[in-house]
Amino acid sequence: MTGLLVVTAVPAEAEAVRQGLADPTTVTVVPVGVGPAVAGAATARLLALAEAAGRPYQGVVSAGVAGGFPGRVPVGGTVLGDHSVAADLGAESPEGFLPVEELGMPAELLGAPSVLAADPTLLTRLRQRLPGATVGPVLTVSTVTGTVTSTAALVARHPTAVAEAMEGYAVAVAADQARLPFVELRTISNPIGPRDRAAWQLGTALTALTAAAAALGPTGDQAATPPGC
């Protein structure tokens, strides 16, 4: 059996995770690209190749930096997602945003619900190893929130959400389809709100990601090499 697959968006996040691993031989870290489409497709491919090679992964983590909701998690803080949410999957209406489940489609056509819970065992293990982490829903969006109006709308729809990123839900769907445990691990580079790219503290978030990666302990008994990569 191989170990844990950790999926990041960009190489800098992957390198930050690798630097913090206590035992890199049981954890595979792969940067797959930015956004839900490429993240979901690439993760599904990695999982399928590993299964076909007879070396399936034992769990999946979506890791990287994120925006944090002000007052809920500070810049440099660590977040564990107890749920990964497809925050913009649905439709606009005069009454406000409607999640995909409220569009009248039969449940069997949806493929997956718009909110996926983290695996309780994996989440508990990481909570024990990261006692200072903020735990709560992490939103997945295709467009990064950058205005006061859009931030207020997200807060109203997701009053307990702690962070926003662009890949977690898609990676969760791939893990769910493969019947594998999943959790989302994020560190905060900026507050969610009016976009100010110059104020993002990426270095701080990446340093925090390296520290948090130490919690990703061994889950398998053999080295986890990503098949087909």
Short mmCIF file of C-alpha atoms in Angstrom, two decimals:
data_model
loop_
_atom_site.label_atom_id
_atom_site.label_comp_id
_atom_site.label_asym_id
_atom_site.label_seq_id
_atom_site.Cartn_x
_atom_site.Cartn_y
_atom_site.Cartn_z
CA MET A 1 0.00 0.00 0.00
CA THR A 2 1.18 3.52 -0.75
CA GLY A 3 0.47 6.43 1.55
CA LEU A 4 -1.03 9.88 1.44
CA LEU A 5 -1.53 11.96 -1.71
CA VAL A 6 -1.16 15.68 -1.06
CA VAL A 7 -2.38 17.88 -3.90
CA THR A 8 -1.38 21.54 -4.18
CA ALA A 9 -2.11 24.13 -6.82
CA VAL A 10 1.40 25.47 -7.49
CA PRO A 11 4.99 24.22 -7.07
CA ALA A 12 5.79 26.72 -4.27
CA GLU A 13 3.06 25.17 -2.13
CA ALA A 14 4.26 21.67 -2.94
CA GLU A 15 7.82 22.56 -1.96
CA ALA A 16 6.63 24.12 1.30
CA VAL A 17 4.80 20.91 2.16
CA ARG A 18 7.79 18.72 1.25
CA GLN A 19 10.10 20.76 3.47
CA GLY A 20 7.90 20.10 6.49
CA LEU A 21 7.38 16.36 6.07
CA ALA A 22 8.85 14.22 8.82
CA ASP A 23 8.82 11.14 6.57
CA PRO A 24 8.59 12.06 2.88
CA THR A 25 8.74 8.43 1.79
CA THR A 26 5.11 7.84 2.69
CA VAL A 27 3.65 11.08 1.34
CA THR A 28 3.38 12.04 -2.33
CA VAL A 29 3.09 15.77 -3.01
CA VAL A 30 1.96 16.88 -6.48
CA PRO A 31 1.25 20.42 -7.76
CA VAL A 32 -1.58 20.08 -10.27
CA GLY A 33 -2.58 23.62 -11.26
CA VAL A 34 -4.92 26.41 -10.21
CA GLY A 35 -8.69 26.11 -10.13
CA PRO A 36 -11.28 23.40 -9.63
CA ALA A 37 -11.30 21.95 -13.15
CA VAL A 38 -7.61 21.07 -13.38
CA ALA A 39 -7.42 20.11 -9.70
CA GLY A 40 -10.28 17.65 -9.95
CA ALA A 41 -9.13 16.15 -13.25
CA ALA A 42 -5.50 15.77 -12.19
CA THR A 43 -6.37 14.28 -8.82
CA ALA A 44 -8.72 11.76 -10.40
CA ARG A 45 -5.97 10.75 -12.85
CA LEU A 46 -3.40 10.31 -10.08
CA LEU A 47 -5.77 8.18 -8.05
CA ALA A 48 -6.76 6.05 -11.04
CA LEU A 49 -3.13 5.45 -12.07
CA ALA A 50 -2.18 4.44 -8.54
CA GLU A 51 -5.11 2.05 -8.30
CA ALA A 52 -4.36 0.54 -11.71
CA ALA A 53 -0.74 0.01 -10.66
CA GLY A 54 -1.87 -1.89 -7.58
CA ARG A 55 -0.56 0.81 -5.25
CA PRO A 56 -3.63 2.83 -4.26
CA TYR A 57 -3.32 5.81 -1.99
CA GLN A 58 -4.80 5.63 1.49
CA GLY A 59 -6.01 9.22 1.69
CA VAL A 60 -6.02 12.59 -0.06
CA VAL A 61 -5.22 16.09 1.24
CA SER A 62 -5.81 19.34 -0.62
CA ALA A 63 -3.13 21.68 0.75
CA GLY A 64 -1.98 25.21 0.06
CA VAL A 65 -2.53 28.85 0.85
CA ALA A 66 -5.92 30.51 1.07
CA GLY A 67 -7.77 33.69 1.91
CA GLY A 68 -9.16 33.85 5.42
CA PHE A 69 -12.37 35.45 6.59
CA PRO A 70 -11.47 38.42 8.82
CA GLY A 71 -12.19 37.81 12.46
CA ARG A 72 -12.22 34.05 12.00
CA VAL A 73 -8.61 33.23 11.14
CA PRO A 74 -5.56 35.54 10.95
CA VAL A 75 -2.97 35.87 8.22
CA GLY A 76 -0.40 33.15 8.88
CA GLY A 77 -2.98 30.98 10.59
CA THR A 78 -3.64 27.34 9.78
CA VAL A 79 -7.05 26.02 8.74
CA LEU A 80 -8.44 22.51 8.66
CA GLY A 81 -11.57 22.16 6.56
CA ASP A 82 -14.26 20.09 8.22
CA HIS A 83 -16.25 20.58 5.02
CA SER A 84 -15.23 21.58 1.48
CA VAL A 85 -17.90 23.67 -0.20
CA ALA A 86 -18.56 24.42 -3.88
CA ALA A 87 -19.46 27.99 -3.00
CA ASP A 88 -20.36 29.21 -6.49
CA LEU A 89 -21.93 26.05 -7.93
CA GLY A 90 -25.56 26.95 -8.49
CA ALA A 91 -27.57 29.81 -9.92
CA GLU A 92 -28.43 33.41 -9.25
CA SER A 93 -32.04 34.31 -8.57
CA PRO A 94 -34.03 37.40 -7.51
CA GLU A 95 -34.04 35.90 -4.00
CA GLY A 96 -30.27 35.39 -4.01
CA PHE A 97 -27.85 32.59 -4.77
CA LEU A 98 -29.29 29.08 -5.09
CA PRO A 99 -26.97 26.11 -4.47
CA VAL A 100 -27.10 23.38 -7.08
CA GLU A 101 -29.28 21.17 -4.85
CA GLU A 102 -32.05 23.76 -5.06
CA LEU A 103 -32.24 23.87 -8.87
CA GLY A 104 -34.74 21.01 -9.11
CA MET A 105 -32.46 18.37 -10.60
CA PRO A 106 -32.76 14.77 -9.39
CA ALA A 107 -30.09 13.96 -6.82
CA GLU A 108 -28.65 11.19 -8.98
CA LEU A 109 -27.75 13.74 -11.68
CA LEU A 110 -25.64 15.86 -9.34
CA GLY A 111 -22.80 13.36 -8.97
CA ALA A 112 -21.81 14.82 -5.62
CA PRO A 113 -23.40 17.23 -3.15
CA SER A 114 -22.11 20.80 -3.11
CA VAL A 115 -20.78 20.28 0.43
CA LEU A 116 -18.46 17.35 1.20
CA ALA A 117 -17.46 16.51 4.75
CA ALA A 118 -13.87 15.75 5.64
CA ASP A 119 -13.07 12.22 6.72
CA PRO A 120 -13.61 12.27 10.51
CA THR A 121 -10.65 10.01 11.33
CA LEU A 122 -8.19 11.97 9.19
CA LEU A 123 -9.56 15.28 10.45
CA THR A 124 -9.31 14.18 14.08
CA ARG A 125 -5.73 13.06 13.61
CA LEU A 126 -4.73 16.40 12.12
CA ARG A 127 -6.62 18.34 14.78
CA GLN A 128 -4.67 16.50 17.45
CA ARG A 129 -1.38 17.27 15.71
CA LEU A 130 -2.34 20.89 14.92
CA PRO A 131 -4.13 22.07 18.07
CA GLY A 132 -3.80 25.72 17.06
CA ALA A 133 -5.57 25.25 13.73
CA THR A 134 -8.92 26.87 13.05
CA VAL A 135 -11.48 24.27 12.00
CA GLY A 136 -14.44 25.05 9.77
CA PRO A 137 -15.80 24.96 6.23
CA VAL A 138 -13.43 25.98 3.44
CA LEU A 139 -15.08 27.45 0.36
CA THR A 140 -13.97 26.57 -3.16
CA VAL A 141 -14.54 29.30 -5.76
CA SER A 142 -13.68 29.73 -9.42
CA THR A 143 -13.32 33.50 -8.98
CA VAL A 144 -11.40 34.84 -5.99
CA THR A 145 -13.51 37.17 -3.87
CA GLY A 146 -12.28 40.76 -4.19
CA THR A 147 -14.95 43.26 -3.21
CA VAL A 148 -16.81 44.28 -0.07
CA THR A 149 -20.12 43.30 -1.68
CA SER A 150 -19.07 39.81 -2.72
CA THR A 151 -17.41 39.20 0.66
CA ALA A 152 -20.59 40.18 2.47
CA ALA A 153 -22.62 37.85 0.24
CA LEU A 154 -20.31 34.92 1.00
CA VAL A 155 -20.40 35.59 4.72
CA ALA A 156 -24.20 35.70 4.63
CA ARG A 157 -24.43 32.39 2.73
CA HIS A 158 -21.70 30.64 4.71
CA PRO A 159 -21.69 32.13 8.22
CA THR A 160 -19.30 29.51 9.64
CA ALA A 161 -16.81 29.36 6.75
CA VAL A 162 -13.24 30.17 7.70
CA ALA A 163 -11.36 30.34 4.39
CA GLU A 164 -11.60 30.46 0.61
CA ALA A 165 -9.47 28.70 -2.00
CA MET A 166 -9.87 27.38 -5.54
CA GLU A 167 -9.26 23.62 -5.49
CA GLY A 168 -10.41 21.85 -2.31
CA TYR A 169 -13.93 20.84 -3.30
CA ALA A 170 -12.77 19.47 -6.66
CA VAL A 171 -10.06 17.39 -5.00
CA ALA A 172 -12.66 16.21 -2.48
CA VAL A 173 -14.95 15.03 -5.29
CA ALA A 174 -12.10 13.01 -6.84
CA ALA A 175 -11.35 11.43 -3.46
CA ASP A 176 -15.04 10.75 -2.86
CA GLN A 177 -15.38 9.04 -6.24
CA ALA A 178 -12.39 6.85 -5.34
CA ARG A 179 -13.88 6.13 -1.89
CA LEU A 180 -10.83 7.58 -0.14
CA PRO A 181 -10.64 9.73 3.01
CA PHE A 182 -10.10 13.43 2.35
CA VAL A 183 -9.30 16.59 4.26
CA GLU A 184 -8.33 20.16 3.32
CA LEU A 185 -5.34 21.89 4.93
CA ARG A 186 -4.75 25.59 4.32
CA THR A 187 -2.63 28.43 5.64
CA ILE A 188 -3.75 32.03 5.29
CA SER A 189 -1.94 34.53 3.06
CA ASN A 190 -4.53 37.33 3.03
CA PRO A 191 -7.88 38.41 4.43
CA ILE A 192 -10.84 37.92 2.12
CA GLY A 193 -12.15 41.27 0.92
CA PRO A 194 -11.15 44.08 -1.46
CA ARG A 195 -8.35 42.70 -3.60
CA ASP A 196 -4.91 44.03 -2.66
CA ARG A 197 -2.39 41.63 -4.16
CA ALA A 198 0.56 43.67 -2.88
CA ALA A 199 -0.54 43.09 0.72
CA TRP A 200 -0.71 39.29 0.47
CA GLN A 201 1.81 37.63 2.79
CA LEU A 202 2.64 34.56 0.73
CA GLY A 203 5.96 34.00 2.47
CA THR A 204 4.26 33.93 5.84
CA ALA A 205 1.62 31.50 4.59
CA LEU A 206 4.18 29.19 2.98
CA THR A 207 6.26 29.13 6.16
CA ALA A 208 3.12 28.21 8.09
CA LEU A 209 2.37 25.51 5.51
CA THR A 210 5.80 23.96 6.06
CA ALA A 211 5.16 23.89 9.80
CA ALA A 212 1.70 22.37 9.34
CA ALA A 213 3.01 19.70 6.96
CA ALA A 214 4.80 18.05 9.86
CA ALA A 215 1.35 16.78 10.91
CA LEU A 216 1.08 14.71 7.74
CA GLY A 217 2.53 11.59 9.29
CA PRO A 218 2.93 8.19 7.68
CA THR A 219 -0.27 6.46 6.54
CA GLY A 220 1.25 3.61 4.56
CA ASP A 221 4.03 1.07 4.84
CA GLN A 222 5.76 1.72 1.54
CA ALA A 223 7.02 4.73 -0.36
CA ALA A 224 4.33 6.60 -2.25
CA THR A 225 5.54 7.33 -5.76
CA PRO A 226 2.91 8.86 -8.03
CA PRO A 227 2.39 6.35 -10.85
CA GLY A 228 2.55 7.75 -14.36
CA CYS A 229 4.08 11.10 -13.34
#
